[in-house]
Amino acid sequence: MVLQTKLTKLVGIKHPIVQGGMQWVGTAELASAVSNAGGLGILTALTQPTPEHLRNEIRRCRTMTNKPFGVNLTLLPAMTPPPYAEYGDVIVQEGIKVVETAGNNPGEHIKKFKEAGIFVIHKCTSIRHALTAQRLGADMLSIDGFECAGHPGEDDVTGLILLPLAAKALKIPYIASGGFGDGTGLAAALALGAEGINMGTRFLCTQEAPIHNNIKEQMVKASERDTALIFRTLHNSARVFRNKVAKEVIEIERKPGGAEFTEVAPLVSGARGKLVYENGDPDHGIWTAGQIVGLINDIPTCDVLCKRIVQEAEDTIRGRLEAMIVTEAKL
């Protein structure tokens, strides 16, 4: 048996599970493993240093899977913005069928992708932004709760509230993101109106994730309290793993009058974060992790993980929940 939803039917996958885009991690190794496991693997465009490198990574991924996979294009403010349009051109030219957008207003990119017949999933952290993305032409939304890794927005609203709100407000389907990593979570997401789940941190802790095993072991040991929110005073909140660097950033932000980004920039540089994944020192730099780390206790293959999640969801729906429905005469 499988769980068939609008997500599985619209993008042609077996399981209603998406691997969200992750900087430095969303490479062909992980994306192909998730797709081969029946989910939707996602390459992260900006992990590749140039659009041409992305083209090569797309082609490399196609040698590793014949299943559907997508590309993430995250639009974030930067002093020197990446060539987003050129990355988008490569996505279109290479015949990618699914794109996950996130970050700033995706309007011009959604238009380009839609004209090319690409299915667009836009990730957002609030209903108002979801409505805007719907208006701009997104085909599906990924509703990201406060539990998520990375940027949860500034509203601090959890998935338990956002998901049923989305069910009432949206006309297009959506998936649930932030705080998902097992089958009970998938069952809950479906009950709250979602068509599937998007997982980042949970896929970070798999055999195929291209990061040092020390970091995976650190996540296995972690509790739900081992993440931290930085950049709160800068109104650009980010959830990261609670390590020495994150604590130092928070202390700087707490000083009277707050802090300027330039004061923490050397601590939070992407180069330092990349080295965490390469060298395995969890305190070398900032690295993102969601509160789901509290529910991670092993490092499975993507195939084992996806099968387990779906089986747990089926057992929850058919077993525990269905058993609660009884005729009034039996009460």
Short mmCIF file of C-alpha atoms in Angstrom, two decimals:
data_model
loop_
_atom_site.label_atom_id
_atom_site.label_comp_id
_atom_site.label_asym_id
_atom_site.label_seq_id
_atom_site.Cartn_x
_atom_site.Cartn_y
_atom_site.Cartn_z
CA MET A 1 0.00 0.00 0.00
CA VAL A 2 1.08 3.60 -0.62
CA LEU A 3 -0.24 7.01 0.40
CA GLN A 4 -1.55 8.75 -2.71
CA THR A 5 -2.07 12.51 -2.48
CA LYS A 6 -2.23 15.47 -4.83
CA LEU A 7 1.52 15.85 -4.34
CA THR A 8 2.31 12.30 -5.46
CA LYS A 9 -0.01 12.55 -8.46
CA LEU A 10 1.03 16.02 -9.61
CA VAL A 11 4.80 15.47 -9.52
CA GLY A 12 4.83 11.73 -10.22
CA ILE A 13 6.40 10.34 -7.06
CA LYS A 14 5.59 7.29 -4.93
CA HIS A 15 5.65 8.81 -1.45
CA PRO A 16 4.35 12.24 -0.31
CA ILE A 17 7.79 13.29 0.92
CA VAL A 18 9.92 16.16 -0.39
CA GLN A 19 13.57 16.81 0.45
CA GLY A 20 13.77 20.56 0.90
CA GLY A 21 16.57 22.64 -0.54
CA MET A 22 19.61 22.92 1.78
CA GLN A 23 22.72 24.98 1.18
CA TRP A 24 25.88 22.88 0.74
CA VAL A 25 23.83 19.69 1.12
CA GLY A 26 21.36 19.59 -1.79
CA THR A 27 23.68 17.85 -4.24
CA ALA A 28 23.15 15.00 -6.69
CA GLU A 29 24.12 12.40 -4.07
CA LEU A 30 21.26 13.30 -1.72
CA ALA A 31 18.68 14.37 -4.30
CA SER A 32 19.06 11.17 -6.32
CA ALA A 33 18.90 9.02 -3.18
CA VAL A 34 15.63 10.63 -2.09
CA SER A 35 14.13 10.30 -5.57
CA ASN A 36 15.22 6.68 -5.83
CA ALA A 37 13.54 6.10 -2.46
CA GLY A 38 10.23 7.34 -3.87
CA GLY A 39 10.31 10.92 -2.62
CA LEU A 40 11.11 14.13 -4.45
CA GLY A 41 14.82 14.94 -4.27
CA ILE A 42 15.82 18.59 -4.63
CA LEU A 43 19.10 20.06 -5.87
CA THR A 44 19.97 23.42 -4.28
CA ALA A 45 20.85 25.83 -7.08
CA LEU A 46 22.98 28.21 -5.02
CA THR A 47 25.10 25.40 -3.61
CA GLN A 48 26.63 25.45 -7.08
CA PRO A 49 29.01 28.42 -7.55
CA THR A 50 27.76 29.33 -11.04
CA PRO A 51 24.78 28.58 -13.28
CA GLU A 52 26.99 26.37 -15.43
CA HIS A 53 27.99 24.34 -12.38
CA LEU A 54 24.25 23.88 -11.72
CA ARG A 55 23.81 22.63 -15.28
CA ASN A 56 26.51 20.04 -14.70
CA GLU A 57 24.97 18.99 -11.38
CA ILE A 58 21.56 18.50 -12.98
CA ARG A 59 23.12 16.32 -15.64
CA ARG A 60 25.09 14.40 -13.02
CA CYS A 61 21.91 13.78 -11.01
CA ARG A 62 20.26 12.34 -14.11
CA THR A 63 22.99 9.71 -14.30
CA MET A 64 22.10 8.68 -10.72
CA THR A 65 18.30 8.46 -10.95
CA ASN A 66 15.60 8.12 -13.58
CA LYS A 67 12.97 9.34 -11.11
CA PRO A 68 11.63 12.92 -10.86
CA PHE A 69 13.76 15.46 -9.00
CA GLY A 70 13.58 19.23 -8.68
CA VAL A 71 15.72 22.30 -8.08
CA ASN A 72 15.50 24.82 -5.23
CA LEU A 73 16.05 28.50 -5.97
CA THR A 74 16.13 30.57 -2.78
CA LEU A 75 15.92 34.35 -3.18
CA LEU A 76 17.63 36.14 -0.31
CA PRO A 77 18.87 39.71 0.19
CA ALA A 78 22.59 40.08 -0.43
CA MET A 79 25.09 42.88 -0.93
CA THR A 80 26.05 41.18 -4.20
CA PRO A 81 23.07 39.08 -5.30
CA PRO A 82 23.72 35.85 -7.20
CA PRO A 83 22.68 35.83 -10.89
CA TYR A 84 19.23 34.46 -10.14
CA ALA A 85 17.98 34.95 -13.69
CA GLU A 86 20.86 32.92 -15.12
CA TYR A 87 20.28 30.10 -12.62
CA GLY A 88 16.62 30.17 -13.65
CA ASP A 89 17.58 30.00 -17.33
CA VAL A 90 19.63 26.85 -16.70
CA ILE A 91 16.72 25.25 -14.83
CA VAL A 92 14.47 25.88 -17.84
CA GLN A 93 17.05 24.88 -20.44
CA GLU A 94 17.78 21.58 -18.67
CA GLY A 95 14.12 20.58 -18.66
CA ILE A 96 13.57 20.49 -14.90
CA LYS A 97 9.91 19.75 -14.17
CA VAL A 98 9.64 20.85 -10.52
CA VAL A 99 11.11 23.94 -8.82
CA GLU A 100 10.99 24.89 -5.16
CA THR A 101 11.24 28.64 -4.67
CA ALA A 102 11.75 30.35 -1.31
CA GLY A 103 12.71 33.70 0.17
CA ASN A 104 11.92 37.07 -1.40
CA ASN A 105 9.13 37.81 -3.88
CA PRO A 106 9.35 35.03 -6.48
CA GLY A 107 7.00 36.68 -8.99
CA GLU A 108 9.30 37.09 -12.01
CA HIS A 109 10.78 33.64 -11.51
CA ILE A 110 7.41 31.94 -11.14
CA LYS A 111 6.33 33.60 -14.40
CA LYS A 112 9.43 32.28 -16.21
CA PHE A 113 9.01 28.78 -14.81
CA LYS A 114 5.29 28.62 -15.53
CA GLU A 115 5.87 29.69 -19.15
CA ALA A 116 8.25 26.72 -19.42
CA GLY A 117 5.64 24.32 -18.01
CA ILE A 118 7.46 23.84 -14.70
CA PHE A 119 5.53 22.91 -11.55
CA VAL A 120 6.34 25.51 -8.87
CA ILE A 121 6.25 24.85 -5.13
CA HIS A 122 6.84 28.03 -3.13
CA LYS A 123 7.93 27.81 0.50
CA CYS A 124 6.60 30.46 2.87
CA THR A 125 6.22 31.05 6.61
CA SER A 126 2.94 32.96 6.77
CA ILE A 127 -0.54 32.82 5.30
CA ARG A 128 -0.27 36.34 3.86
CA HIS A 129 2.83 35.35 1.92
CA ALA A 130 1.14 32.12 0.85
CA LEU A 131 -1.77 34.09 -0.58
CA THR A 132 0.65 36.30 -2.49
CA ALA A 133 2.45 33.29 -3.95
CA GLN A 134 -0.90 31.78 -4.90
CA ARG A 135 -1.80 35.00 -6.70
CA LEU A 136 1.56 35.03 -8.48
CA GLY A 137 0.86 31.59 -9.93
CA ALA A 138 2.51 29.02 -7.66
CA ASP A 139 1.08 25.53 -8.19
CA MET A 140 1.61 24.37 -4.62
CA LEU A 141 2.85 25.85 -1.37
CA SER A 142 5.18 24.54 1.30
CA ILE A 143 3.93 25.97 4.58
CA ASP A 144 6.91 26.34 6.89
CA GLY A 145 6.22 26.41 10.63
CA PHE A 146 8.28 28.07 13.36
CA GLU A 147 9.89 24.70 14.18
CA CYS A 148 11.83 24.74 10.92
CA ALA A 149 15.56 25.07 10.32
CA GLY A 150 16.80 28.18 8.57
CA HIS A 151 14.58 31.25 8.33
CA PRO A 152 11.19 30.82 10.09
CA GLY A 153 10.06 34.40 9.47
CA GLU A 154 9.26 36.89 12.21
CA ASP A 155 5.72 35.84 13.19
CA ASP A 156 6.70 32.86 15.36
CA VAL A 157 3.66 30.80 14.32
CA THR A 158 3.97 27.03 14.50
CA GLY A 159 2.81 24.52 11.92
CA LEU A 160 -0.05 23.37 14.14
CA ILE A 161 -1.67 26.76 13.53
CA LEU A 162 -0.41 27.56 10.03
CA LEU A 163 -1.55 24.31 8.42
CA PRO A 164 -5.26 24.46 9.29
CA LEU A 165 -5.22 28.17 8.48
CA ALA A 166 -3.83 27.29 5.07
CA ALA A 167 -6.63 24.76 4.56
CA LYS A 168 -9.17 27.53 5.07
CA ALA A 169 -7.40 30.30 3.16
CA LEU A 170 -5.81 28.65 0.10
CA LYS A 171 -7.27 27.42 -3.16
CA ILE A 172 -4.17 25.50 -4.21
CA PRO A 173 -2.71 22.43 -2.45
CA TYR A 174 0.09 22.67 0.08
CA ILE A 175 2.60 20.52 1.88
CA ALA A 176 3.82 20.84 5.46
CA SER A 177 7.35 21.89 6.35
CA GLY A 178 9.19 22.41 9.63
CA GLY A 179 9.26 19.82 12.39
CA PHE A 180 8.66 16.70 10.28
CA GLY A 181 10.77 13.57 10.39
CA ASP A 182 8.61 10.52 11.14
CA GLY A 183 5.38 8.81 10.21
CA THR A 184 3.24 10.26 12.98
CA GLY A 185 4.23 13.70 11.72
CA LEU A 186 3.21 12.75 8.18
CA ALA A 187 -0.14 11.46 9.43
CA ALA A 188 -0.67 14.67 11.39
CA ALA A 189 0.20 16.81 8.35
CA LEU A 190 -2.32 14.95 6.21
CA ALA A 191 -4.95 15.38 8.93
CA LEU A 192 -4.24 19.12 8.92
CA GLY A 193 -4.95 19.39 5.21
CA ALA A 194 -1.46 19.00 3.75
CA GLU A 195 -0.72 16.79 0.73
CA GLY A 196 2.64 15.65 2.09
CA ILE A 197 5.67 16.80 4.03
CA ASN A 198 8.91 18.62 3.28
CA MET A 199 11.95 17.53 5.31
CA GLY A 200 15.37 19.12 5.52
CA THR A 201 17.04 18.35 8.85
CA ARG A 202 15.83 14.73 8.85
CA PHE A 203 17.42 14.13 5.42
CA LEU A 204 20.58 15.85 6.64
CA CYS A 205 20.95 12.90 9.01
CA THR A 206 20.96 10.10 6.44
CA GLN A 207 23.70 7.90 5.02
CA GLU A 208 23.66 9.70 1.67
CA ALA A 209 23.76 13.28 2.97
CA PRO A 210 27.14 14.67 1.79
CA ILE A 211 28.32 15.92 5.18
CA HIS A 212 30.80 14.69 7.80
CA ASN A 213 29.51 11.86 9.96
CA ASN A 214 30.42 13.79 13.14
CA ILE A 215 27.65 16.26 12.34
CA LYS A 216 25.14 13.47 11.85
CA GLU A 217 26.15 11.94 15.18
CA GLN A 218 25.75 15.36 16.81
CA MET A 219 22.15 15.48 15.61
CA VAL A 220 21.44 11.97 16.89
CA LYS A 221 22.65 13.04 20.35
CA ALA A 222 20.70 16.31 20.32
CA SER A 223 17.40 17.09 22.04
CA GLU A 224 14.58 19.36 20.89
CA ARG A 225 16.23 22.15 22.92
CA ASP A 226 19.47 22.07 20.94
CA THR A 227 18.61 24.72 18.38
CA ALA A 228 18.92 28.48 18.72
CA LEU A 229 17.45 31.53 17.02
CA ILE A 230 19.98 34.08 15.82
CA PHE A 231 19.50 37.42 14.03
CA ARG A 232 16.36 38.11 16.06
CA THR A 233 17.39 41.71 16.70
CA LEU A 234 18.21 42.10 13.01
CA HIS A 235 14.69 40.98 12.05
CA ASN A 236 16.05 38.15 9.94
CA SER A 237 15.63 35.24 12.37
CA ALA A 238 17.43 31.99 11.61
CA ARG A 239 17.17 28.69 13.46
CA VAL A 240 20.55 26.99 13.76
CA PHE A 241 22.15 24.25 15.81
CA ARG A 242 22.96 25.55 19.32
CA ASN A 243 26.76 25.54 19.36
CA LYS A 244 29.52 27.85 20.62
CA VAL A 245 29.27 30.17 17.64
CA ALA A 246 25.48 30.51 17.89
CA LYS A 247 25.77 31.36 21.60
CA GLU A 248 28.41 33.98 20.83
CA VAL A 249 26.19 35.58 18.18
CA ILE A 250 23.27 35.73 20.60
CA GLU A 251 25.42 37.37 23.28
CA ILE A 252 26.54 40.04 20.82
CA GLU A 253 22.94 40.68 19.81
CA ARG A 254 21.91 41.09 23.46
CA LYS A 255 24.25 43.98 24.17
CA PRO A 256 22.54 47.33 24.94
CA GLY A 257 21.41 48.98 21.74
CA GLY A 258 21.63 45.75 19.77
CA ALA A 259 24.20 44.85 17.16
CA GLU A 260 24.96 45.57 13.53
CA PHE A 261 25.32 42.67 11.13
CA THR A 262 28.94 43.63 10.54
CA GLU A 263 29.66 42.71 14.18
CA VAL A 264 28.57 39.10 13.71
CA ALA A 265 29.36 38.64 10.02
CA PRO A 266 32.75 36.96 10.58
CA LEU A 267 31.09 34.42 12.89
CA VAL A 268 28.25 33.49 10.57
CA SER A 269 30.00 33.43 7.20
CA GLY A 270 28.87 30.76 4.78
CA ALA A 271 32.45 29.65 4.32
CA ARG A 272 32.71 28.71 8.00
CA GLY A 273 29.39 26.87 7.87
CA LYS A 274 30.50 24.91 4.82
CA LEU A 275 33.63 23.77 6.66
CA VAL A 276 31.47 22.38 9.47
CA TYR A 277 30.01 19.90 7.00
CA GLU A 278 33.37 19.13 5.42
CA ASN A 279 35.59 18.83 8.51
CA GLY A 280 33.07 17.63 11.09
CA ASP A 281 33.75 20.24 13.81
CA PRO A 282 30.25 21.21 15.02
CA ASP A 283 31.58 24.40 16.65
CA HIS A 284 33.50 25.76 13.68
CA GLY A 285 30.60 27.81 12.32
CA ILE A 286 26.87 28.24 12.01
CA TRP A 287 24.84 25.35 10.60
CA THR A 288 21.08 25.11 10.34
CA ALA A 289 18.96 22.53 12.16
CA GLY A 290 15.28 22.35 13.04
CA GLN A 291 13.64 21.32 16.29
CA ILE A 292 13.04 17.90 14.73
CA VAL A 293 16.57 17.00 15.91
CA GLY A 294 14.87 15.98 19.13
CA LEU A 295 13.16 13.13 17.25
CA ILE A 296 16.21 11.94 15.31
CA ASN A 297 17.90 8.89 16.80
CA ASP A 298 19.55 7.12 13.86
CA ILE A 299 21.29 7.64 10.52
CA PRO A 300 19.37 5.50 8.01
CA THR A 301 19.55 5.38 4.23
CA CYS A 302 17.00 7.55 2.45
CA ASP A 303 15.24 4.42 1.26
CA VAL A 304 14.88 3.00 4.76
CA LEU A 305 13.77 6.38 6.10
CA CYS A 306 11.07 7.00 3.48
CA LYS A 307 9.65 3.47 3.75
CA ARG A 308 9.61 3.73 7.54
CA ILE A 309 7.87 7.09 7.55
CA VAL A 310 5.14 5.92 5.19
CA GLN A 311 4.63 2.68 7.12
CA GLU A 312 4.40 4.57 10.42
CA ALA A 313 1.88 6.96 8.87
CA GLU A 314 -0.23 4.08 7.57
CA ASP A 315 -0.09 2.33 10.94
CA THR A 316 -1.14 5.54 12.67
CA ILE A 317 -4.06 6.15 10.31
CA ARG A 318 -5.29 2.55 9.97
CA GLY A 319 -4.44 1.42 13.46
CA ARG A 320 -4.52 3.97 16.21
CA LEU A 321 -6.83 6.58 14.65
CA GLU A 322 -9.24 4.25 12.88
CA ALA A 323 -9.65 2.22 16.07
CA MET A 324 -10.97 5.32 17.82
CA ILE A 325 -14.01 5.46 15.53
CA VAL A 326 -16.74 3.27 16.97
CA THR A 327 -20.51 3.15 16.66
CA GLU A 328 -22.39 4.92 19.40
CA ALA A 329 -23.95 1.65 20.48
CA LYS A 330 -20.54 0.33 21.56
CA LEU A 331 -19.88 3.23 23.93
#
